[in-house]
JSON list of C-alpha atoms in Angstrom, two decimals:
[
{"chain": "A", "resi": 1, "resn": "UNK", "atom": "CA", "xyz": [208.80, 91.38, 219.43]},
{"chain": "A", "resi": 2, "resn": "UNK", "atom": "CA", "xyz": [210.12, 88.44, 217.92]},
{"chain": "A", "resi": 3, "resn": "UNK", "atom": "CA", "xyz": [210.11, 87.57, 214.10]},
{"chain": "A", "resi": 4, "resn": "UNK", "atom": "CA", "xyz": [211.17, 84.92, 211.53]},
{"chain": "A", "resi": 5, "resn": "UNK", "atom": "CA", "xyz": [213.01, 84.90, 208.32]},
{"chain": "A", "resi": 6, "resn": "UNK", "atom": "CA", "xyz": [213.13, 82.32, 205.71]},
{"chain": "A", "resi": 7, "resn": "UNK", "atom": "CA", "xyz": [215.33, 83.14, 202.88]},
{"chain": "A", "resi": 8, "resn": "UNK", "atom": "CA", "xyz": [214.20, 80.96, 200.04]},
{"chain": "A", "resi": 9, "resn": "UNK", "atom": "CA", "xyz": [211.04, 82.25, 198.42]},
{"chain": "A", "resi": 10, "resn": "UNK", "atom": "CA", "xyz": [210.96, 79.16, 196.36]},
{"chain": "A", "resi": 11, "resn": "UNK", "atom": "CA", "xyz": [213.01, 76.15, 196.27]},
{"chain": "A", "resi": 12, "resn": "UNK", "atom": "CA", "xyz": [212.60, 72.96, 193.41]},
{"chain": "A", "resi": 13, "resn": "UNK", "atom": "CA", "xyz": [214.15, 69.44, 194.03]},
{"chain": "A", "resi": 14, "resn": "UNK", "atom": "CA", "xyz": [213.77, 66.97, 192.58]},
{"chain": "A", "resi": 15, "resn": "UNK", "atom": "CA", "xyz": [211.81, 63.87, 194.14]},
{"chain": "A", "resi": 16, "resn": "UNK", "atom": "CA", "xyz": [214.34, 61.61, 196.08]},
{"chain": "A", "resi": 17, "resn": "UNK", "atom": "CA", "xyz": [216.54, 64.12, 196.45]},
{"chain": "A", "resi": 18, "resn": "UNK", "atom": "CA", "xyz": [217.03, 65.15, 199.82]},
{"chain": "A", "resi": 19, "resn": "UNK", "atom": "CA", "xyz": [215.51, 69.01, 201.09]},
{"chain": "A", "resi": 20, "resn": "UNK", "atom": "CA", "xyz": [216.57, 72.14, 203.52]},
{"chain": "A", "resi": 21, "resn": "UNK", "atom": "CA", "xyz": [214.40, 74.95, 204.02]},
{"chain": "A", "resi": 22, "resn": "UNK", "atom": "CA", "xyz": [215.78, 77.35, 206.09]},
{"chain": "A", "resi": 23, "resn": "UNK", "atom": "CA", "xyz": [214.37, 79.62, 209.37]},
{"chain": "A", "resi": 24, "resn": "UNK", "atom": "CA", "xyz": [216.26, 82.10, 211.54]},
{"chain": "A", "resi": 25, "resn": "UNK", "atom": "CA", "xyz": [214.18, 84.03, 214.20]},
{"chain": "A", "resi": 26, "resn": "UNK", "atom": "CA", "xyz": [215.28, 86.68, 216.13]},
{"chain": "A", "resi": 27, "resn": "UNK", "atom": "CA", "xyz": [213.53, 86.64, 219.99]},
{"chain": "A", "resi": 28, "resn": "UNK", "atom": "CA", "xyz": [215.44, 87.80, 223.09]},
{"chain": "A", "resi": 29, "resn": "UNK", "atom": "CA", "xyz": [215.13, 84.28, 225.08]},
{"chain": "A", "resi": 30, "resn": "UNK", "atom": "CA", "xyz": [214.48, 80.64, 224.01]},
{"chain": "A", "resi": 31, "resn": "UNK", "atom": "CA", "xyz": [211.80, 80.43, 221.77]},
{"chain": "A", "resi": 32, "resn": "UNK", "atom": "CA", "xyz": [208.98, 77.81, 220.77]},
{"chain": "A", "resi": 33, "resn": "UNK", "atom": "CA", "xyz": [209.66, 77.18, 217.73]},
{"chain": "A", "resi": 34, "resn": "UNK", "atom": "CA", "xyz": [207.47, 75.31, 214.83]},
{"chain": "A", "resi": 35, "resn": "UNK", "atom": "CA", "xyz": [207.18, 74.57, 211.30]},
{"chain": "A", "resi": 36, "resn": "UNK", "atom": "CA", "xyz": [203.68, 74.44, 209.43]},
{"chain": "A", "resi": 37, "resn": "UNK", "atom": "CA", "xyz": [202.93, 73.36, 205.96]},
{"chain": "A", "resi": 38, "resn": "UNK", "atom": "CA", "xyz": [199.82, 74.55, 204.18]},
{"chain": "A", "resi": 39, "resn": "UNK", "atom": "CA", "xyz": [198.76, 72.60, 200.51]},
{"chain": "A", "resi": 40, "resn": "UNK", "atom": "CA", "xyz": [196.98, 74.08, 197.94]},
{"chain": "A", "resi": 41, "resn": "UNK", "atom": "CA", "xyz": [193.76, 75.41, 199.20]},
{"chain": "A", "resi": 42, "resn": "UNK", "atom": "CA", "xyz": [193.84, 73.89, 202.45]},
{"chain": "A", "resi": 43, "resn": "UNK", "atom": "CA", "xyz": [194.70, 75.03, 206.37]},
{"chain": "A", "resi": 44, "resn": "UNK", "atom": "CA", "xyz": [198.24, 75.24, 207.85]},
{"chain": "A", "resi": 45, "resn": "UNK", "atom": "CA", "xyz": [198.68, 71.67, 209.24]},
{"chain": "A", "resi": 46, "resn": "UNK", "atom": "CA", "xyz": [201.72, 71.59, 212.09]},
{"chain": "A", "resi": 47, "resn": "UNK", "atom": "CA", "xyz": [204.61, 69.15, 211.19]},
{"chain": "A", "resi": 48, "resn": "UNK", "atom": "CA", "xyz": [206.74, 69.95, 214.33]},
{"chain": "A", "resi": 49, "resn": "UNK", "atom": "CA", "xyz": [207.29, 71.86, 217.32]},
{"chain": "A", "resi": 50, "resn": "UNK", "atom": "CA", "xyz": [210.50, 72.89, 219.54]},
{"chain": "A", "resi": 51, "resn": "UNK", "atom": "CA", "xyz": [209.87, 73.95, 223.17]},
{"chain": "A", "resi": 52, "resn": "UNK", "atom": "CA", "xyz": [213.08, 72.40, 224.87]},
{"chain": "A", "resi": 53, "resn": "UNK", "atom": "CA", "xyz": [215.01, 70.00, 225.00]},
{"chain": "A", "resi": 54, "resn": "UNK", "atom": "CA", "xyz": [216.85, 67.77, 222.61]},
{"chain": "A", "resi": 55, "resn": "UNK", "atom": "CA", "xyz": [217.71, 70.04, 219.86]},
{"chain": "A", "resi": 56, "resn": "UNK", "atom": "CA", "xyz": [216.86, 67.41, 216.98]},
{"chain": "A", "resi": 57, "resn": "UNK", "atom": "CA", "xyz": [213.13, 67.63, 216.50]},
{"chain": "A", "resi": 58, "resn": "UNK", "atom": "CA", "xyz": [211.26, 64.84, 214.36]},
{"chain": "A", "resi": 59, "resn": "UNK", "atom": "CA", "xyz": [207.60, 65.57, 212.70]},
{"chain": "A", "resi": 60, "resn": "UNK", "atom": "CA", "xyz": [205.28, 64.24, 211.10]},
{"chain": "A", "resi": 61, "resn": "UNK", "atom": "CA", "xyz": [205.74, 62.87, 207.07]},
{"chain": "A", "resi": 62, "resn": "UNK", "atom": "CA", "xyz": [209.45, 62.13, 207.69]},
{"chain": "A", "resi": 63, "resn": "UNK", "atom": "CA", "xyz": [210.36, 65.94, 208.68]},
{"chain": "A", "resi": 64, "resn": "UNK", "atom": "CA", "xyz": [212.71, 66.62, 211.13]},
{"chain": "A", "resi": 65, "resn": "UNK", "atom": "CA", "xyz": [213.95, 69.87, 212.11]},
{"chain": "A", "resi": 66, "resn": "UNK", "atom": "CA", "xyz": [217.89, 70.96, 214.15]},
{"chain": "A", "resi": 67, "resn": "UNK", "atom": "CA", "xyz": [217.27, 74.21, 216.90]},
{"chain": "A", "resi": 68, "resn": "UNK", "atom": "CA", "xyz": [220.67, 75.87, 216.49]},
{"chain": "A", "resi": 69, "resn": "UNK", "atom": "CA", "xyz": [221.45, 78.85, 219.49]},
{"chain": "A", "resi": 70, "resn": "UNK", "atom": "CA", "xyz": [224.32, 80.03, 218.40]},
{"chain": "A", "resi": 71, "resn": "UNK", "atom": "CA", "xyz": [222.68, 80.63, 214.43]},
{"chain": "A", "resi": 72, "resn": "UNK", "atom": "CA", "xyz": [219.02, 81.99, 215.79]},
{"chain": "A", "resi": 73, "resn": "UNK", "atom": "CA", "xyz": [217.81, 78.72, 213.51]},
{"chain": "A", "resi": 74, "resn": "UNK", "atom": "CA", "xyz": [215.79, 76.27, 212.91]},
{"chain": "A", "resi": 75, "resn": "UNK", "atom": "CA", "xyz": [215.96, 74.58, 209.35]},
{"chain": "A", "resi": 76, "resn": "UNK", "atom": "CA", "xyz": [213.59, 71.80, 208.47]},
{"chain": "A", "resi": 77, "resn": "UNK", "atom": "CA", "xyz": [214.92, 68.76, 206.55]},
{"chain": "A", "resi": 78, "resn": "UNK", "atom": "CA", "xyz": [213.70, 65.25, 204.42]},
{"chain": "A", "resi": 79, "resn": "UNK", "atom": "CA", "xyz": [216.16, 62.99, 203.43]},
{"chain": "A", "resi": 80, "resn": "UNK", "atom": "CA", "xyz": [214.33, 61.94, 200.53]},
{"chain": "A", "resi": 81, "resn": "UNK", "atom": "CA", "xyz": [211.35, 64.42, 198.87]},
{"chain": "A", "resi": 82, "resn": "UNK", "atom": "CA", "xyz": [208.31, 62.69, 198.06]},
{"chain": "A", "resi": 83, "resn": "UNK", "atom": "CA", "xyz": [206.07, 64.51, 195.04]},
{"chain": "A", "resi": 84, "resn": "UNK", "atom": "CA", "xyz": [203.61, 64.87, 197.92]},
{"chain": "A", "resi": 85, "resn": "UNK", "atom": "CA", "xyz": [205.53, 67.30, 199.60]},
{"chain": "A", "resi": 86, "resn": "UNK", "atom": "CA", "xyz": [204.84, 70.25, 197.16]},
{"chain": "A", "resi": 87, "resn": "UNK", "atom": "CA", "xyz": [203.60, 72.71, 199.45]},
{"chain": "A", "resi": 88, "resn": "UNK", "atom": "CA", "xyz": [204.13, 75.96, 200.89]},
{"chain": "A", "resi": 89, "resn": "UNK", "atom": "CA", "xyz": [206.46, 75.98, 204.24]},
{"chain": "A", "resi": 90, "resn": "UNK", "atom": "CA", "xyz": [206.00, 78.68, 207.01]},
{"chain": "A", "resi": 91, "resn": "UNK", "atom": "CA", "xyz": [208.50, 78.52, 210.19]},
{"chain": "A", "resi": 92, "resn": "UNK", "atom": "CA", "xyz": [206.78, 80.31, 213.01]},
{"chain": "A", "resi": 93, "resn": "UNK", "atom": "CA", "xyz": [208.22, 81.63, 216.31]},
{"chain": "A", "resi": 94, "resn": "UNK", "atom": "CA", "xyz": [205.88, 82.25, 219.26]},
{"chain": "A", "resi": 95, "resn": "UNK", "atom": "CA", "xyz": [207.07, 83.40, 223.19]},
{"chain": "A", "resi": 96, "resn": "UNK", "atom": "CA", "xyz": [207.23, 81.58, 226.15]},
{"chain": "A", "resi": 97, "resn": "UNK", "atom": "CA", "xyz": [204.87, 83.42, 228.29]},
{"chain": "A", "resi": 98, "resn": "UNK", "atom": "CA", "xyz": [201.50, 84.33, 225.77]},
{"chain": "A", "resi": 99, "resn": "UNK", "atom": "CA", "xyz": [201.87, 82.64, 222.65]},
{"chain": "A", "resi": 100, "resn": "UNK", "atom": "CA", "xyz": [201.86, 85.35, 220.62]},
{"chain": "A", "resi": 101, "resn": "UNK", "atom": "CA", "xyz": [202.96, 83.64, 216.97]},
{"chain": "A", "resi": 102, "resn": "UNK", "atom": "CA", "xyz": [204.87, 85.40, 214.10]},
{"chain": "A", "resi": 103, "resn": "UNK", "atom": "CA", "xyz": [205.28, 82.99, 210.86]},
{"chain": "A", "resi": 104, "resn": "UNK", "atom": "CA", "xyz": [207.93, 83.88, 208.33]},
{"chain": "A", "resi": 105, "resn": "UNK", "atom": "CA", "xyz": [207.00, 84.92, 204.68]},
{"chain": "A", "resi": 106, "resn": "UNK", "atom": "CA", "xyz": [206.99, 80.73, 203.71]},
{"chain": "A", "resi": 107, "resn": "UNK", "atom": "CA", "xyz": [208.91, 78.68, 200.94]},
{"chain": "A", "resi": 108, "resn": "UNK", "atom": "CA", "xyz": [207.36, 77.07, 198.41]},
{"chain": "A", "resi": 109, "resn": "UNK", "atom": "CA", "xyz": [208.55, 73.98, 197.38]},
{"chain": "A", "resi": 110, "resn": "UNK", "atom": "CA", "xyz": [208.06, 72.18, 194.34]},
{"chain": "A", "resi": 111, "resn": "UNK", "atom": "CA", "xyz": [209.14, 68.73, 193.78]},
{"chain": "A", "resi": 112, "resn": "UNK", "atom": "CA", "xyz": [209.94, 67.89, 190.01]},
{"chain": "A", "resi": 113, "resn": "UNK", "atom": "CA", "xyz": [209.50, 64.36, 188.63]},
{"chain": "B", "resi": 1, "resn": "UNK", "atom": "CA", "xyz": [185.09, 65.27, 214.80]},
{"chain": "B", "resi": 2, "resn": "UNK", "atom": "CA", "xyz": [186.54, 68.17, 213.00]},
{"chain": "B", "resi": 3, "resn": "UNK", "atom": "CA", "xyz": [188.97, 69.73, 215.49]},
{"chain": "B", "resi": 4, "resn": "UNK", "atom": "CA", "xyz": [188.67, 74.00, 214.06]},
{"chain": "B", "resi": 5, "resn": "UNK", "atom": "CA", "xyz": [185.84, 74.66, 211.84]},
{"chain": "B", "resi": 6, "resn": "UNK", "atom": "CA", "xyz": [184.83, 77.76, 210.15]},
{"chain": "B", "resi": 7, "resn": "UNK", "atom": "CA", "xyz": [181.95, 78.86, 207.78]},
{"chain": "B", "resi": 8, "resn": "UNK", "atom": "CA", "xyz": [181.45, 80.07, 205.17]},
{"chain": "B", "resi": 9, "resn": "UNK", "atom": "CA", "xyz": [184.31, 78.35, 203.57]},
{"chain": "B", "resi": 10, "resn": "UNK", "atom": "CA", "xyz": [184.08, 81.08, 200.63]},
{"chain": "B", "resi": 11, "resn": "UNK", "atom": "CA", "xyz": [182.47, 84.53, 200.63]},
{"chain": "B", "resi": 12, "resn": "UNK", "atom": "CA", "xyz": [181.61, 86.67, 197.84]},
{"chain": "B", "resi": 13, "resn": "UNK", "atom": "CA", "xyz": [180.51, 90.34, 198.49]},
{"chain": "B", "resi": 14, "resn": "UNK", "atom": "CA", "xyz": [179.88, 93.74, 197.85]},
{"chain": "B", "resi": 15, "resn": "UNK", "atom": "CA", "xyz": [182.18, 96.75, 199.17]},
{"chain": "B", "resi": 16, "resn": "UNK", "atom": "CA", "xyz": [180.42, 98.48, 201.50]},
{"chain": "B", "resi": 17, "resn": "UNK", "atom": "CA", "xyz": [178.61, 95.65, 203.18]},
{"chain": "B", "resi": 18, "resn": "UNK", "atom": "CA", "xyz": [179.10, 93.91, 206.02]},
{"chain": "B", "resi": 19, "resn": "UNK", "atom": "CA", "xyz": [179.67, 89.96, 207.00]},
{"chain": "B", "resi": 20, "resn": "UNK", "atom": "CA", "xyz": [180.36, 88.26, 209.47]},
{"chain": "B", "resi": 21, "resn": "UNK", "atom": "CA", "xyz": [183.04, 84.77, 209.83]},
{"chain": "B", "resi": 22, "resn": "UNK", "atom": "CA", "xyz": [181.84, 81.84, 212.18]},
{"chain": "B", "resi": 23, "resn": "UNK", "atom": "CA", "xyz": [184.83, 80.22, 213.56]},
{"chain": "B", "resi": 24, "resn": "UNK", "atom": "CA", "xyz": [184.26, 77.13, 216.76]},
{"chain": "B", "resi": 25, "resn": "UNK", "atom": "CA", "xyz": [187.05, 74.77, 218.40]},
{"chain": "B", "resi": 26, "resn": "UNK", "atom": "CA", "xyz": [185.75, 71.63, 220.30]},
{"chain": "B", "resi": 27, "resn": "UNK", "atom": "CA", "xyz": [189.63, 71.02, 221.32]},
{"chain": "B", "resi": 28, "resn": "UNK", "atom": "CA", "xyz": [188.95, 72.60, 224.37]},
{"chain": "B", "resi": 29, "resn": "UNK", "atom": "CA", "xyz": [191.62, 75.08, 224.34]},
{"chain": "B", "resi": 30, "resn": "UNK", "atom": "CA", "xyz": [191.09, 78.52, 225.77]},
{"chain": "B", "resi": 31, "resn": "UNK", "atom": "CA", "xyz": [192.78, 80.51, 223.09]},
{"chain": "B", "resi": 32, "resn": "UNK", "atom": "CA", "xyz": [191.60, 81.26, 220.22]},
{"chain": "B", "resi": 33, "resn": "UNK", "atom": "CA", "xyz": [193.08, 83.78, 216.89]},
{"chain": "B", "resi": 34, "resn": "UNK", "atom": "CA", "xyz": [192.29, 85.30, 213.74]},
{"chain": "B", "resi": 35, "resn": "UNK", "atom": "CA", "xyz": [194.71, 85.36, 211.20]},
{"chain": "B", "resi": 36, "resn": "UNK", "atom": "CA", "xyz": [194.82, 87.57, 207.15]},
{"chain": "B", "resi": 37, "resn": "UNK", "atom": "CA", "xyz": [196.97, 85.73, 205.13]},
{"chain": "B", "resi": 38, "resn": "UNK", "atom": "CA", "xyz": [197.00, 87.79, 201.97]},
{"chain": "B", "resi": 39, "resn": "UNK", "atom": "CA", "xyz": [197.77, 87.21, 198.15]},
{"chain": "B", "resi": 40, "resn": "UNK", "atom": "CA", "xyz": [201.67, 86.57, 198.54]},
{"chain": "B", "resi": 41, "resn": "UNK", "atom": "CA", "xyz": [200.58, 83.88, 201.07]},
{"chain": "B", "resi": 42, "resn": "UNK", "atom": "CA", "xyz": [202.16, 86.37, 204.27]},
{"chain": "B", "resi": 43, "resn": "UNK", "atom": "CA", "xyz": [199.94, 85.04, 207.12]},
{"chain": "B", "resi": 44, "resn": "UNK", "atom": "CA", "xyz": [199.52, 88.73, 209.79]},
{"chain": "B", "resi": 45, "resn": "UNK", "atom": "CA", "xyz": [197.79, 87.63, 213.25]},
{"chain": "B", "resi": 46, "resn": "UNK", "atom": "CA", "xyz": [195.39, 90.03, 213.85]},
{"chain": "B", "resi": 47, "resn": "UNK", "atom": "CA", "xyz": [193.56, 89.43, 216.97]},
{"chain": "B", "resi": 48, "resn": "UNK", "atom": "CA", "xyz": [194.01, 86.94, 219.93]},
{"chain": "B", "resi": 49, "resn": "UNK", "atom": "CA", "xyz": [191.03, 85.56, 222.75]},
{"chain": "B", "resi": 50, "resn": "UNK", "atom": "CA", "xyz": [192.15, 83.84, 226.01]},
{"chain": "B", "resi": 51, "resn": "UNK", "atom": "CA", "xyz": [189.12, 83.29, 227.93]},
{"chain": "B", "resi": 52, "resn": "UNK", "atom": "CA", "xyz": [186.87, 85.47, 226.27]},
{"chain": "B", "resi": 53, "resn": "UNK", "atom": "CA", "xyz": [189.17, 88.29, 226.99]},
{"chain": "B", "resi": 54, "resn": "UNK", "atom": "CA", "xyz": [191.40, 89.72, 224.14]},
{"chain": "B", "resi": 55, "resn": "UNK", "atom": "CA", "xyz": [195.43, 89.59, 224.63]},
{"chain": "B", "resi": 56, "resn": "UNK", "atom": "CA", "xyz": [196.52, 90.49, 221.21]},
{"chain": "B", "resi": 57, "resn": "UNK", "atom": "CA", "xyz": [195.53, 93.50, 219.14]},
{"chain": "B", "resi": 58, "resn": "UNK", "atom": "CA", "xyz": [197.64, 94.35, 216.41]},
{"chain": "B", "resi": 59, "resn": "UNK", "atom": "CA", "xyz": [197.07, 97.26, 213.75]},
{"chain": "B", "resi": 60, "resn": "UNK", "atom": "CA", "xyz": [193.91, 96.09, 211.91]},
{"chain": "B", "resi": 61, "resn": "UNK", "atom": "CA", "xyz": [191.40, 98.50, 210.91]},
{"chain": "B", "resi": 62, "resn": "UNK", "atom": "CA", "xyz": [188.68, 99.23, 213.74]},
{"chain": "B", "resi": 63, "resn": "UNK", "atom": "CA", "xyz": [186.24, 97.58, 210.83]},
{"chain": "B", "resi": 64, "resn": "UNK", "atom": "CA", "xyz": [187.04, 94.55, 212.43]},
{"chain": "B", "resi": 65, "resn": "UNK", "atom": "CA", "xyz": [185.79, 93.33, 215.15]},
{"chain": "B", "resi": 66, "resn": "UNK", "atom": "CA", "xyz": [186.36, 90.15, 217.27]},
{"chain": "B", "resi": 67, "resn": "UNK", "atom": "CA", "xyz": [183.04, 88.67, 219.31]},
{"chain": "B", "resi": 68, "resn": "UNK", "atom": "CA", "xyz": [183.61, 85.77, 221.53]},
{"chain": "B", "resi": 69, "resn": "UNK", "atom": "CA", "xyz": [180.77, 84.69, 223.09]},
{"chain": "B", "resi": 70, "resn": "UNK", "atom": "CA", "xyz": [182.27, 81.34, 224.78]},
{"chain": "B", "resi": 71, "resn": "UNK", "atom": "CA", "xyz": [185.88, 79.89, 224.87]},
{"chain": "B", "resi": 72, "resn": "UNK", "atom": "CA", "xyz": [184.77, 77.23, 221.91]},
{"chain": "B", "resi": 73, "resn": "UNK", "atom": "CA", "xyz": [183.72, 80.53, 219.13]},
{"chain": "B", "resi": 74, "resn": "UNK", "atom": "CA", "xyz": [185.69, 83.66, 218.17]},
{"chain": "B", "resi": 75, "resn": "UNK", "atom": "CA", "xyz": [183.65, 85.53, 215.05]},
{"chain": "B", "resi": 76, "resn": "UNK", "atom": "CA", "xyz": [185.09, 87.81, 213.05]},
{"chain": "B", "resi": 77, "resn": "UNK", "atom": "CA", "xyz": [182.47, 90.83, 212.06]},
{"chain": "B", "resi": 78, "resn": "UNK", "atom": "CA", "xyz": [183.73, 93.00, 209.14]},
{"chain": "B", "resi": 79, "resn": "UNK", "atom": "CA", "xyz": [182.46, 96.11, 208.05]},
{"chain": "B", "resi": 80, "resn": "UNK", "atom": "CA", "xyz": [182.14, 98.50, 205.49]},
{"chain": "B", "resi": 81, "resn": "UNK", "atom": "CA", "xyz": [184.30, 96.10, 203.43]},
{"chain": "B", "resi": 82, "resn": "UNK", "atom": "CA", "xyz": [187.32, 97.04, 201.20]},
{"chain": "B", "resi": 83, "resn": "UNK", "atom": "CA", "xyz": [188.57, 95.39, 198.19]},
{"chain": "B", "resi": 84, "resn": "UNK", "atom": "CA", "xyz": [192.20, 95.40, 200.40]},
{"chain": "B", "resi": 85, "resn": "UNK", "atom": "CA", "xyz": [189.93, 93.05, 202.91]},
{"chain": "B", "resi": 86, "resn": "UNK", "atom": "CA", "xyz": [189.97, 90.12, 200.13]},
{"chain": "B", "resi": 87, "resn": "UNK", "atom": "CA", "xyz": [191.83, 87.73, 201.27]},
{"chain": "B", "resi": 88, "resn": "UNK", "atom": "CA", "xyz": [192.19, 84.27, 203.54]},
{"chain": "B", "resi": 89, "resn": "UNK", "atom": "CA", "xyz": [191.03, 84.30, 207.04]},
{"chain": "B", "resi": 90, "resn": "UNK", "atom": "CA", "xyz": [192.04, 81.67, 209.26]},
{"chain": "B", "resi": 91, "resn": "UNK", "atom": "CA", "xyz": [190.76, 81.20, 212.65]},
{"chain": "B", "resi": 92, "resn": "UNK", "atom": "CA", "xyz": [193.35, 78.89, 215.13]},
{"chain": "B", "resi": 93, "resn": "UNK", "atom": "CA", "xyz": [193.20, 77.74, 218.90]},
{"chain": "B", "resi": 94, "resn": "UNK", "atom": "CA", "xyz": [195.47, 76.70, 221.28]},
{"chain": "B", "resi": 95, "resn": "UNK", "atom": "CA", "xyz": [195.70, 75.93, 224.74]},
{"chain": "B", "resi": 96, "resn": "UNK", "atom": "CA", "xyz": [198.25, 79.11, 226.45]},
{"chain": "B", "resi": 97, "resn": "UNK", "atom": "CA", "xyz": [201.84, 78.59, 225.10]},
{"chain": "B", "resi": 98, "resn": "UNK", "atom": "CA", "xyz": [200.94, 75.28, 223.02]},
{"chain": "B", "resi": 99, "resn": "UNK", "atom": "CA", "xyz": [201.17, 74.88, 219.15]},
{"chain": "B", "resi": 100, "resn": "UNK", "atom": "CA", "xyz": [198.15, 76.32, 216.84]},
{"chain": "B", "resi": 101, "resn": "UNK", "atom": "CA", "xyz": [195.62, 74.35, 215.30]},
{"chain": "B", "resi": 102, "resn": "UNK", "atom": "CA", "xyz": [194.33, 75.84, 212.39]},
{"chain": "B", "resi": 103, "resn": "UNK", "atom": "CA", "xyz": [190.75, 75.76, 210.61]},
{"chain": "B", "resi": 104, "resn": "UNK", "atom": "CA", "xyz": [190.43, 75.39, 206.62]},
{"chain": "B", "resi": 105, "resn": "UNK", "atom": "CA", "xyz": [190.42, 79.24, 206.47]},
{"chain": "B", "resi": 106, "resn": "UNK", "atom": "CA", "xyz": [187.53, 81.17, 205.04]},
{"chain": "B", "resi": 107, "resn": "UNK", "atom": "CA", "xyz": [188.30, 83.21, 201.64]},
{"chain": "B", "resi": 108, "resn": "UNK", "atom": "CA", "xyz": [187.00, 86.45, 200.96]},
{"chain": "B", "resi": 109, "resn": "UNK", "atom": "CA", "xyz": [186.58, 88.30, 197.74]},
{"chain": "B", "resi": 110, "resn": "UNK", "atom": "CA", "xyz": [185.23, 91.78, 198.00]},
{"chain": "B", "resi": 111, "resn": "UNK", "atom": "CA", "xyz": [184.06, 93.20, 194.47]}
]
């Protein structure tokens, strides 16, 4: 079955600066790959999605996120971290054929003034 | 126009009893999925609907049971509940191999 890892329990930057969160997945063929961020309280809202395709994904809020083969990965990145952006970050992995989703443990980001 | 709705937004209950979780879609998407994310924020799928008919099972107590009686609801009946059951309960649909849409997740305290 496949499965996700994100190192970084918790990561802080400071706002401007520019953010990686990392995601490796281990799944015997090409994934669908996506990133989620959930607020305080609230649902998990989707901020991008890899099927295929151009390896260089862009999302929603400014996100973008690089499908790497050869490193089983799939960091998300923000050039410039917005205080808004505090959150908690899961990277999921699902398969091609039923959709069957496994989210890594999530990073939480906080953003310091 | 919300897209995944669920209610109650907050339970509080008794161990021992049971409840039940009301979860409806009007995206139109034929699956449907339960999700526990516990305290540490680890987010376990726990059952899956595609058409009515479950495709995903995974280890969750036989206290649980998923009830969909159309492709737009899957409830989630507990019970006998445990304090372990506290936690956040989201419900999510999607249409077969598609990204999830989540609901506002449904959190449940068991004293």
């Amino acid at each position: 079955a496949q499965s996700v890892t994100q190192p970084d329990i918790h990561i802080t930057v400071s706002e401007g600066a520019s953010l990686e969160l990392r995601c490796n997945y281990s799944y015997g063929a090409t994934p669908y790959l996506f990133w989620y961020v959930q607020s305080p309280g609230q649902g998990l809202q989707l901020l991008l999605k890899y099927f295929s395709g151009d390896t260089l994904v862009q999302g929603i809020k400014g996100f973008e996120a690089e499908f790497k083969r050869s490193q089983s990965s799939f960091n998300l990145r923000k050039p410039s971290v917005h205080w808004s952006d505090a959150a908690e970050y899961f990277c999921a992995v699902a398969s091609t054929n039923n959709n069957d989703m496994r989210f890594g443990a999530g990073t939480r980001l906080t953003v310091k003034p | 126009d919300t897209a995944v709705s669920q209610t109650p937004k907050y339970l509080v209950t008794q161990m021992g009893n049971d409840k039940s979780i009301k979860c409806e879609q009007n995206l139109g998407h034929d699956t449907m999925y339960w999700y526990k994310q516990d305290s540490k924020k680890f987010l376990k799928i726990m059952f899956s609907y595609n058409n009515k008919e479950l495709i995903i099972n995974e280890t969750v107590p036989n206290r649980f049971s998923p009830k969909s009686p159309d492709k737009a609801h899957l409830n989630l009946h507990i019970n006998s509940l445990e304090l372990g059951d506290s936690a956040v309960y989201f419900c999510a649909s999607s249409l077969r191999a598609g990204e999830q849409f989540f609901g506002p997740g449904t959190r449940l305290t068991v004293l």
